[in-house]
Coordinates of C-alpha atoms (C1' of nucleotides) in Angstrom, one line a residue:
Chain A
M1 CA 87.0 99.5 80.5
G2 CA 87.0 101.5 77.4
R3 CA 87.7 101.7 73.7
L4 CA 91.0 102.5 71.9
T5 CA 90.8 106.0 70.4
K6 CA 93.3 105.0 67.8
E7 CA 95.8 102.3 67.0
P8 CA 98.2 101.7 69.8
E9 CA 101.8 102.8 69.4
L10 CA 104.5 100.2 69.9
R11 CA 108.0 101.2 70.5
Y12 CA 111.2 99.9 72.1
T13 CA 113.4 101.4 74.7
T14 CA 116.8 102.5 73.4
G15 CA 118.6 100.9 76.4
N16 CA 117.6 97.3 76.6
N17 CA 115.0 97.2 73.8
T18 CA 112.0 96.7 76.0
A19 CA 108.7 96.9 74.3
V20 CA 106.4 99.8 75.3
A21 CA 102.9 100.2 74.0
S22 CA 100.9 103.4 74.6
F23 CA 97.3 104.1 73.7
T24 CA 94.3 106.1 75.0
L25 CA 91.1 104.6 76.2
A26 CA 87.8 106.4 75.8
V27 CA 86.0 105.4 79.0
N28 CA 82.4 106.4 78.8
R29 CA 81.0 108.0 81.8
R30 CA 78.2 106.1 83.4
F31 CA 75.9 109.0 84.1
A32 CA 76.9 111.6 81.7
Q33 CA 74.4 114.6 81.8
E34 CA 73.6 117.0 79.0
G35 CA 76.4 119.4 78.5
Q36 CA 79.0 117.3 80.3
P37 CA 81.8 115.3 78.9
K38 CA 80.6 111.8 78.0
A39 CA 83.9 110.1 78.3
D40 CA 87.3 110.2 80.0
F41 CA 90.4 109.7 77.9
I42 CA 92.8 107.6 79.9
N43 CA 96.4 107.2 78.7
V44 CA 97.7 103.7 79.1
V45 CA 101.2 102.4 78.9
A46 CA 102.1 98.7 78.8
W47 CA 105.5 97.1 79.0
S48 CA 107.4 94.1 77.6
K49 CA 105.1 91.2 77.0
T50 CA 101.9 93.1 77.7
A51 CA 103.1 95.8 75.3
E52 CA 103.7 93.2 72.6
F53 CA 100.3 91.7 73.2
V54 CA 98.7 95.1 72.9
G55 CA 100.7 96.0 69.8
K56 CA 99.7 92.8 68.1
Y57 CA 96.0 92.5 68.9
F58 CA 94.6 95.9 70.1
T59 CA 93.2 98.1 67.4
K60 CA 91.3 101.3 67.2
G61 CA 87.8 101.1 68.4
I62 CA 87.8 97.8 70.2
Q63 CA 86.7 97.6 73.8
V64 CA 89.3 96.4 76.3
A65 CA 89.6 96.1 80.1
I66 CA 92.8 97.2 81.7
V67 CA 93.9 96.6 85.3
G68 CA 96.8 98.6 86.4
R69 CA 98.1 101.5 88.5
I70 CA 98.3 105.2 88.1
Q71 CA 101.7 106.8 87.4
T72 CA 103.0 110.2 86.6
R73 CA 105.8 111.4 84.4
T74 CA 107.5 114.5 83.3
W75 CA 108.8 115.5 79.9
D76 CA 110.3 118.7 78.4
D77 CA 109.1 120.0 75.1
N78 CA 111.3 121.7 72.5
E79 CA 111.1 125.0 74.3
G80 CA 112.2 123.4 77.5
K81 CA 108.8 123.6 79.0
K82 CA 108.0 120.8 81.5
H83 CA 104.9 118.7 80.9
Y84 CA 103.2 116.5 83.4
V85 CA 101.6 113.3 82.3
T86 CA 99.4 111.0 84.4
E87 CA 98.8 107.6 82.9
V88 CA 97.8 104.1 83.8
V89 CA 100.5 101.4 83.7
A90 CA 98.7 98.2 82.5
E91 CA 99.3 95.1 84.6
E92 CA 96.6 93.2 82.9
A93 CA 95.0 93.7 79.5
Y94 CA 91.8 92.0 78.2
F95 CA 89.6 91.9 75.2
A96 CA 86.1 92.8 76.2
D97 CA 84.6 93.3 72.8
S98 CA 82.3 91.4 70.6
K99 CA 83.5 93.0 67.4
R100 CA 86.5 90.7 67.4
S101 CA 84.4 87.6 67.4
G102 CA 83.3 85.9 64.3
E103 CA 86.6 87.1 63.0
T104 CA 88.0 85.0 60.3
G105 CA 91.0 85.0 58.0
G106 CA 94.7 84.2 58.2
G107 CA 96.9 84.5 61.2
S108 CA 96.9 82.6 64.4
P109 CA 94.0 83.3 66.7
A110 CA 94.6 86.0 69.2
P111 CA 94.9 85.0 72.9
R112 CA 92.2 86.8 74.8
T113 CA 94.3 88.2 77.5
Y114 CA 97.6 89.1 78.8
S115 CA 99.1 90.0 82.1
E116 CA 102.5 90.5 83.7
N117 CA 104.1 89.6 87.1
P118 CA 104.0 85.9 87.9
P119 CA 103.0 85.8 91.6
S120 CA 105.6 85.6 94.3
S121 CA 106.2 82.1 95.6
G122 CA 103.7 80.8 98.0
D123 CA 101.0 82.9 96.4
G124 CA 97.9 81.3 95.2
F125 CA 98.7 77.9 96.8
Y126 CA 97.6 77.3 100.3
P127 CA 99.8 75.2 102.6
I128 CA 98.4 71.8 103.3
D129 CA 99.0 71.2 107.0
E130 CA 97.6 69.2 109.8
D131 CA 96.6 72.1 111.9
D132 CA 95.7 74.1 108.9
E133 CA 92.0 74.6 109.3
L134 CA 92.3 78.4 109.6
P135 CA 88.7 78.8 110.7
F136 CA 90.3 82.0 112.1
Chain B
M1 CA 86.4 89.2 85.2
G2 CA 85.1 85.7 85.0
R3 CA 82.5 83.3 83.7
L4 CA 79.2 82.5 85.2
T5 CA 79.3 79.0 86.6
K6 CA 75.5 78.6 86.1
E7 CA 72.4 80.7 85.3
P8 CA 72.1 83.6 87.7
E9 CA 69.3 83.5 90.3
L10 CA 66.9 86.4 90.3
R11 CA 64.6 87.0 93.3
Y12 CA 62.8 89.8 95.0
T13 CA 62.9 90.9 98.6
T14 CA 59.7 90.3 100.5
G15 CA 59.6 93.8 102.0
N16 CA 59.8 96.3 99.1
N17 CA 60.1 93.9 96.3
T18 CA 63.7 94.9 95.3
A19 CA 65.3 92.6 92.7
V20 CA 68.3 90.6 93.9
A21 CA 70.5 88.6 91.5
S22 CA 73.1 86.2 92.7
F23 CA 75.6 84.2 90.7
T24 CA 79.1 82.8 90.9
L25 CA 82.0 83.8 88.8
A26 CA 84.8 81.4 87.8
V27 CA 87.8 83.7 87.7
N28 CA 90.7 82.0 86.1
R29 CA 94.0 82.4 87.9
R30 CA 96.6 84.1 85.8
F31 CA 99.5 81.9 86.7
A32 CA 98.0 78.7 87.8
Q33 CA 100.6 76.0 88.4
E34 CA 100.2 72.3 88.2
G35 CA 98.4 70.9 91.2
Q36 CA 96.9 74.2 92.1
P37 CA 93.4 75.5 91.7
K38 CA 93.0 77.1 88.3
A39 CA 90.1 79.4 89.2
D40 CA 88.5 81.3 92.1
F41 CA 84.8 81.1 92.5
I42 CA 83.5 84.5 93.5
N43 CA 80.0 84.9 94.7
V44 CA 78.3 88.1 93.4
V45 CA 75.1 89.8 94.4
A46 CA 73.5 92.6 92.4
W47 CA 70.6 94.8 93.5
S48 CA 67.6 96.4 91.8
K49 CA 68.3 97.6 88.3
T50 CA 71.7 95.9 88.1
A51 CA 70.0 92.7 89.3
E52 CA 67.4 92.9 86.6
F53 CA 70.0 93.5 84.0
V54 CA 71.8 90.4 85.2
G55 CA 68.7 88.3 85.4
K56 CA 67.8 89.3 81.9
Y57 CA 71.1 89.0 80.0
F58 CA 73.6 87.0 82.0
T59 CA 73.7 83.3 81.3
K60 CA 75.8 80.4 82.2
G61 CA 79.3 80.4 80.7
I62 CA 79.5 83.9 79.4
Q63 CA 82.4 86.1 80.5
V64 CA 81.5 89.3 82.4
A65 CA 83.3 92.1 84.2
I66 CA 82.1 93.1 87.6
V67 CA 83.1 96.2 89.6
G68 CA 82.0 96.2 93.2
R69 CA 82.9 95.9 96.8
I70 CA 83.4 93.0 99.2
Q71 CA 80.8 92.3 101.8
T72 CA 80.1 89.6 104.4
R73 CA 76.9 88.1 105.6
T74 CA 75.7 85.6 108.1
W75 CA 72.9 83.1 107.8
D76 CA 71.7 80.2 109.9
D77 CA 70.9 76.8 108.5
N78 CA 68.1 74.4 109.6
E79 CA 70.2 73.1 112.5
G80 CA 70.7 76.7 113.7
K81 CA 74.4 76.7 112.6
K82 CA 75.7 80.0 111.6
H83 CA 77.3 80.3 108.1
Y84 CA 79.6 83.1 107.0
V85 CA 79.5 84.3 103.5
T86 CA 81.8 86.6 101.7
E87 CA 80.6 88.0 98.4
V88 CA 81.0 90.9 96.0
V89 CA 78.2 93.4 95.7
A90 CA 78.1 94.4 92.1
E91 CA 78.1 98.2 91.4
E92 CA 78.8 97.7 87.7
A93 CA 78.2 94.8 85.4
Y94 CA 79.5 94.4 81.9
F95 CA 79.5 91.9 79.1
A96 CA 83.1 90.9 78.2
D97 CA 82.5 88.1 75.9
S98 CA 82.6 87.5 72.3
K99 CA 80.1 84.7 72.3
R100 CA 77.2 87.1 72.3
S101 CA 78.3 88.8 69.1
G102 CA 77.0 87.6 65.8
E103 CA 74.0 86.8 67.8
T104 CA 70.8 86.9 65.7
G105 CA 67.2 86.2 66.2
G106 CA 64.2 87.8 67.9
G107 CA 64.2 90.0 70.9
S108 CA 65.6 93.4 71.5
P109 CA 69.4 93.7 71.5
A110 CA 70.9 93.5 75.0
P111 CA 72.5 96.6 76.4
R112 CA 76.1 95.9 77.0
T113 CA 76.4 97.2 80.5
Y114 CA 74.7 98.3 83.6
S115 CA 75.6 100.1 86.8
E116 CA 74.0 101.7 89.8
N117 CA 74.5 104.8 91.9
P118 CA 74.1 108.0 89.9
P119 CA 77.0 110.1 91.1
S120 CA 76.4 112.7 93.8
S121 CA 75.8 116.2 92.5
G122 CA 78.9 118.0 91.3
D123 CA 80.5 114.8 90.3
G124 CA 81.8 114.5 86.9
F125 CA 81.3 118.1 86.0
Y126 CA 84.0 120.5 86.7
P127 CA 83.2 124.1 87.7
I128 CA 84.2 126.7 85.1
D129 CA 85.7 129.5 87.0
E130 CA 88.1 132.3 86.3
D131 CA 90.8 131.2 88.7
D132 CA 90.3 127.6 87.8
E133 CA 93.5 126.7 86.1
L134 CA 94.5 124.2 88.7
P135 CA 97.9 123.6 87.2
F136 CA 98.6 122.2 90.6
Chain C
M1 CA 90.7 99.7 105.4
G2 CA 89.7 98.1 108.7
R3 CA 90.7 97.0 112.2
L4 CA 92.1 93.6 113.2
T5 CA 89.5 91.7 115.1
K6 CA 92.2 89.8 117.0
E7 CA 95.9 89.1 116.9
P8 CA 97.0 87.9 113.5
E9 CA 98.1 84.2 113.2
L10 CA 101.5 83.6 111.8
R11 CA 102.4 80.1 110.6
Y12 CA 104.8 78.4 108.2
T13 CA 104.1 76.0 105.4
T14 CA 105.4 72.5 106.0
G15 CA 107.0 72.3 102.6
N16 CA 109.3 75.2 102.1
N17 CA 108.7 77.0 105.3
T18 CA 107.0 80.0 103.8
A19 CA 105.4 82.4 106.3
V20 CA 101.6 82.8 106.2
A21 CA 99.7 85.3 108.2
S22 CA 96.0 85.3 108.5
F23 CA 93.7 87.8 110.2
T24 CA 90.3 89.3 109.9
L25 CA 89.5 92.9 109.3
A26 CA 86.4 94.6 110.6
V27 CA 85.6 97.0 107.8
N28 CA 83.0 99.5 109.0
R29 CA 80.2 100.1 106.5
R30 CA 80.0 103.7 105.5
F31 CA 76.3 104.1 105.6
A32 CA 75.1 101.5 108.1
Q33 CA 71.5 101.9 108.9
E34 CA 69.7 100.9 112.1
G35 CA 69.1 97.2 112.2
Q36 CA 71.8 96.4 109.6
P37 CA 75.3 95.1 110.0
K38 CA 77.7 97.9 110.8
A39 CA 80.8 96.1 109.6
D40 CA 82.1 93.5 107.1
F41 CA 84.5 90.9 108.4
I42 CA 87.1 90.3 105.7
N43 CA 89.5 87.5 106.0
V44 CA 93.0 88.3 104.9
V45 CA 96.0 86.1 104.1
A46 CA 99.5 87.4 103.6
W47 CA 102.5 85.5 102.4
S48 CA 106.3 85.4 103.0
K49 CA 107.7 88.9 103.7
T50 CA 104.3 90.5 104.0
A51 CA 103.3 87.8 106.4
E52 CA 106.3 88.4 108.6
F53 CA 105.6 92.1 108.6
V54 CA 102.0 91.4 109.7
G55 CA 103.0 88.9 112.3
K56 CA 105.5 91.4 113.8
Y57 CA 103.6 94.6 113.8
F58 CA 99.9 94.1 113.3
T59 CA 98.0 93.7 116.5
K60 CA 94.4 93.4 117.5
G61 CA 92.4 96.6 117.1
I62 CA 94.8 98.7 115.0
Q63 CA 93.6 100.1 111.7
V64 CA 95.3 99.0 108.6
A65 CA 94.9 99.3 104.8
I66 CA 95.2 96.3 102.7
V67 CA 95.6 96.1 98.9
G68 CA 95.1 92.7 97.4
R69 CA 93.0 90.4 95.4
I70 CA 90.1 88.0 96.2
Q71 CA 90.7 84.3 96.3
T72 CA 88.7 81.3 97.2
R73 CA 89.7 78.0 98.9
T74 CA 88.2 74.8 99.9
W75 CA 88.8 72.8 103.0
D76 CA 87.3 69.6 104.6
D77 CA 86.4 69.4 108.2
N78 CA 86.7 66.4 110.5
E79 CA 83.4 65.0 109.2
G80 CA 84.6 65.3 105.6
K81 CA 82.3 68.3 104.9
K82 CA 83.7 70.7 102.4
H83 CA 84.0 74.4 103.4
Y84 CA 84.3 77.3 101.0
V85 CA 86.3 80.2 102.0
T86 CA 86.6 83.6 100.3
E87 CA 89.5 85.7 101.4
V88 CA 91.8 88.6 100.4
V89 CA 95.4 87.8 99.6
A90 CA 97.3 90.9 100.7
E91 CA 99.7 92.3 98.2
E92 CA 100.3 95.5 100.2
A93 CA 99.9 96.1 103.9
Y94 CA 99.9 99.5 105.6
F95 CA 99.5 101.0 109.0
A96 CA 96.7 103.5 109.0
D97 CA 96.3 104.1 112.6
S98 CA 97.3 106.8 115.0
K99 CA 97.4 104.6 118.0
R100 CA 100.9 103.4 117.1
S101 CA 102.3 106.9 117.1
G102 CA 103.8 108.4 120.2
E103 CA 104.7 104.9 121.0
T104 CA 107.8 104.5 123.0
G105 CA 109.8 101.7 124.5
G106 CA 112.2 99.0 123.4
G107 CA 112.5 97.4 120.1
S108 CA 113.3 98.8 116.7
P109 CA 110.7 101.2 115.2
A110 CA 108.2 99.5 112.9
P111 CA 108.4 100.2 109.3
R112 CA 105.1 101.7 108.2
T113 CA 104.4 99.5 105.3
Y114 CA 105.1 96.4 103.4
S115 CA 104.4 95.0 100.0
E116 CA 105.4 92.1 97.8
N117 CA 106.2 91.7 94.1
P118 CA 109.0 93.9 92.8
P119 CA 107.8 95.2 89.5
S120 CA 108.8 93.6 86.3
S121 CA 111.7 95.1 84.5
G122 CA 110.9 98.3 82.5
D123 CA 108.1 99.1 84.9
G124 CA 108.0 102.5 86.4
F125 CA 110.7 103.9 84.3
Y126 CA 109.9 105.6 81.1
P127 CA 112.2 105.4 78.1
I128 CA 113.7 108.7 77.1
D129 CA 113.5 108.8 73.3
E130 CA 113.4 111.4 70.6
D131 CA 110.0 110.8 69.3
D132 CA 108.7 110.2 72.8
E133 CA 106.3 113.1 73.1
L134 CA 103.2 110.9 73.5
P135 CA 100.8 113.9 73.6
F136 CA 98.4 111.2 72.6
Chain D
M1 CA 98.0 106.3 99.7
G2 CA 100.2 109.3 99.8
R3 CA 101.1 112.6 101.4
L4 CA 99.7 116.0 100.5
T5 CA 102.4 118.0 98.7
K6 CA 100.9 121.2 99.9
E7 CA 97.8 122.6 101.6
P8 CA 94.6 121.6 99.7
E9 CA 92.7 124.3 97.8
L10 CA 89.1 124.7 98.7
R11 CA 86.8 126.6 96.3
Y12 CA 83.2 126.8 95.4
T13 CA 81.5 126.4 92.1
T14 CA 80.0 129.6 90.8
G15 CA 76.7 128.0 89.8
N16 CA 75.4 126.2 92.8
N17 CA 78.2 126.9 95.3
T18 CA 79.3 123.3 95.6
A19 CA 82.6 122.8 97.5
V20 CA 85.5 121.5 95.5
A21 CA 88.8 120.6 97.0
S22 CA 91.9 119.9 95.0
F23 CA 95.3 118.7 96.1
T24 CA 98.2 116.6 95.0
L25 CA 99.3 113.4 96.6
A26 CA 102.9 112.2 96.5
V27 CA 102.6 108.5 96.3
N28 CA 105.9 106.8 96.9
R29 CA 106.8 104.1 94.6
R30 CA 107.2 100.8 96.2
F31 CA 110.3 99.7 94.4
A32 CA 112.0 102.8 93.2
Q33 CA 115.4 102.2 91.8
E34 CA 118.4 104.5 91.6
G35 CA 117.9 107.1 89.0
Q36 CA 114.2 106.7 88.8
P37 CA 111.4 108.8 90.2
K38 CA 110.6 107.9 93.7
A39 CA 107.1 109.1 93.8
D40 CA 104.0 109.7 91.6
F41 CA 102.2 113.0 91.9
I42 CA 98.5 112.3 91.7
N43 CA 96.0 115.1 91.4
V44 CA 92.9 114.6 93.4
V45 CA 89.6 116.4 93.4
A46 CA 86.9 116.1 96.0
W47 CA 83.3 117.4 95.9
S48 CA 80.8 118.8 98.3
K49 CA 81.0 117.1 101.8
T50 CA 84.2 115.3 101.0
A51 CA 85.7 118.6 99.8
E52 CA 84.8 120.3 103.0
F53 CA 86.2 117.5 105.0
V54 CA 89.4 117.8 103.0
G55 CA 89.5 121.5 103.3
K56 CA 89.1 121.4 107.0
Y57 CA 91.3 118.5 108.1
F58 CA 93.9 117.7 105.4
T59 CA 97.1 119.6 105.6
K60 CA 100.4 119.6 103.8
G61 CA 102.5 116.5 104.6
I62 CA 100.0 114.3 106.2
Q63 CA 99.4 110.8 104.8
V64 CA 96.0 110.0 103.6
A65 CA 94.2 107.2 101.7
I66 CA 91.9 108.0 98.8
V67 CA 89.5 105.8 97.1
G68 CA 88.1 107.1 93.9
R69 CA 88.0 107.0 90.1
I70 CA 90.2 108.4 87.3
Q71 CA 88.8 111.3 85.3
T72 CA 90.1 113.6 82.6
R73 CA 89.4 117.3 81.9
T74 CA 90.4 119.9 79.4
W75 CA 91.1 123.5 80.0
D76 CA 92.3 126.4 77.8
D77 CA 95.1 128.7 78.9
N78 CA 95.3 132.4 78.1
E79 CA 96.8 131.7 74.7
G80 CA 93.9 129.4 73.9
K81 CA 96.0 126.4 74.2
K82 CA 94.2 123.2 75.3
H83 CA 95.5 121.4 78.3
Y84 CA 94.7 117.9 79.3
V85 CA 94.4 116.9 83.0
T86 CA 94.0 113.5 84.4
E87 CA 93.0 113.4 88.1
V88 CA 91.4 111.2 90.7
V89 CA 87.9 112.1 91.9
A90 CA 87.8 111.1 95.6
E91 CA 84.9 109.0 96.7
E92 CA 86.4 108.3 100.0
A93 CA 89.0 110.1 102.0
Y94 CA 90.8 108.8 105.1
F95 CA 93.5 109.9 107.4
A96 CA 96.3 107.3 107.4
D97 CA 98.9 109.1 109.4
S98 CA 100.3 109.0 112.9
K99 CA 101.4 112.6 112.9
R100 CA 97.9 113.7 113.8
S101 CA 97.7 111.6 116.9
G102 CA 98.7 112.8 120.2
E103 CA 97.5 116.1 118.9
T104 CA 96.0 118.3 121.5
G105 CA 94.6 121.8 121.7
G106 CA 91.4 123.6 120.9
G107 CA 88.9 122.7 118.3
S108 CA 86.7 119.7 117.9
P109 CA 88.4 116.5 117.2
A110 CA 88.6 115.7 113.5
P111 CA 86.6 112.8 112.3
R112 CA 88.8 110.2 110.8
T113 CA 87.2 109.7 107.5
Y114 CA 84.7 110.9 104.9
S115 CA 83.0 109.4 102.0
E116 CA 80.2 110.3 99.6
N117 CA 77.3 108.4 97.9
P118 CA 75.0 106.7 100.3
P119 CA 74.3 103.4 98.8
S120 CA 71.3 102.8 96.6
S121 CA 68.3 101.3 98.4
G122 CA 68.6 97.6 99.0
D123 CA 72.3 97.8 99.2
G124 CA 74.1 96.4 102.2
F125 CA 71.0 94.8 103.6
Y126 CA 70.1 91.4 102.7
P127 CA 66.5 90.4 102.3
I128 CA 65.1 88.1 105.0
D129 CA 63.1 85.6 103.3
E130 CA 61.9 82.1 103.9
D131 CA 63.6 80.6 100.9
D132 CA 66.5 82.9 101.3
E133 CA 69.3 80.7 102.0
L134 CA 71.2 81.5 98.9
P135 CA 73.6 78.7 99.2
F136 CA 73.9 79.4 95.6
Chain E
dT1 C1' 77.4 73.7 93.8
dT2 C1' 81.6 75.3 89.6
dT3 C1' 83.0 78.6 84.0
dT4 C1' 85.9 78.5 78.9
Chain F
dT1 C1' 85.0 83.7 116.3
dT2 C1' 84.5 89.8 115.5
dT3 C1' 87.4 95.9 115.5
dT4 C1' 87.0 101.4 117.2

DNA sequence: TTTT
DNA sequence: TTTT
């Protein structure tokens, strides 16, 4: 849960042209004390459909909720120095902000949410069966 | 992330008069298929300050985000039959709804969030130390 | 994180013969006080491959770690009374127990883990790109 | 869930001498493909009691389970350059490894787990009350 | 007993 | 119906 520190960046992979969105979330600490940081700045990456959703509807300052997993990456700068990056890969992205509401004007209304990974078969549907009571 | 199926109930323990709020969240399934349930109905309990926040600001139909842990309970009905309940104990509660915005009228503005458990000492503040680089 | 209260049940859906495993986890409370419950009893369901993994290797009493999501279900008993069940659908299942080790005897060694849902394409692999610095 | 990449470092804050443990977890990716990274390297920090637990019992290579939250920090190197660090603050730490078992020899047996933050009052104990059924 |  |  946090606010975008700036506009998200939307790019496409060179290989198969997959959409990638990246942005940073300012996540306010719940019990920040005097003289301590008041927020964490979490880097988030989203892929394909989620990336496009982000690129289209997320803007600087709005509050969003992200569900995802932590990942790390390495990249080399111009001087050949290795950098380590820890970021969250978004599996679900939600609006969680009231600033968007009351919004008017052109354009189709933004869907409120996006997530990847349709569940594997069987998931979410319980087998109807005679001896299916499962009062384990 | 879900919507309140009805007004939350706010009560107080007999012993030390701690506030307890309980409500149910309709959490829409992300990939509901035809003929399958389209939502899960998650029971949530909140305690003390979080409970009061909930009782004061949460209302039927609004969308909220809850962070918490799963717990189970047992209770006996009038016929002495044992019932098993699984519920989420809310550690954090957030508004995540646009309906509240644009809101006008009397009353003090609602805070947007509440959470319990101030962190244990040391938490959230990193020691400044000479050999503190931790470039792992 | 918890221990199986009994052997898991492995069944198959009537329709497409998908494996379904169900079991209960005794999750010990971290700060149980006198006179309070010392554990939560969380019902878990696993599907297809994860279910088969569970059915094959999980046994009463061992400690396991489950990553998943909460879901609810409804079923009617013989008297037509509706029952509400809240359970965790396992997306990942791990051994987290030392009792298995040192184990000898016939049979192939158990893999230590199982999980469903191969990630969507693009996931987990970052595009190498010229302007890819992302030092946010 | 991952393995320590090396021995954890245990230090104490200069101010109030709070224990701080830091270590890195190699978290194997579940569906690593050819040519992709097979693990994420997650930096973890633990405080006070949890830190001491870690310093005492966690060693290179063992598998552990960590429950915590993401945090970010900033530090300046010798040349005054700012560095950004994202890490997990451990709220719970568990052994999840079979290598420790069968272990013999001197020393007191290691507890299997540690966690911080005793719950706020009211938590985990449900009020007994006449009209307390909560069949919401 | 279910929300939009 | 509950595990160590």
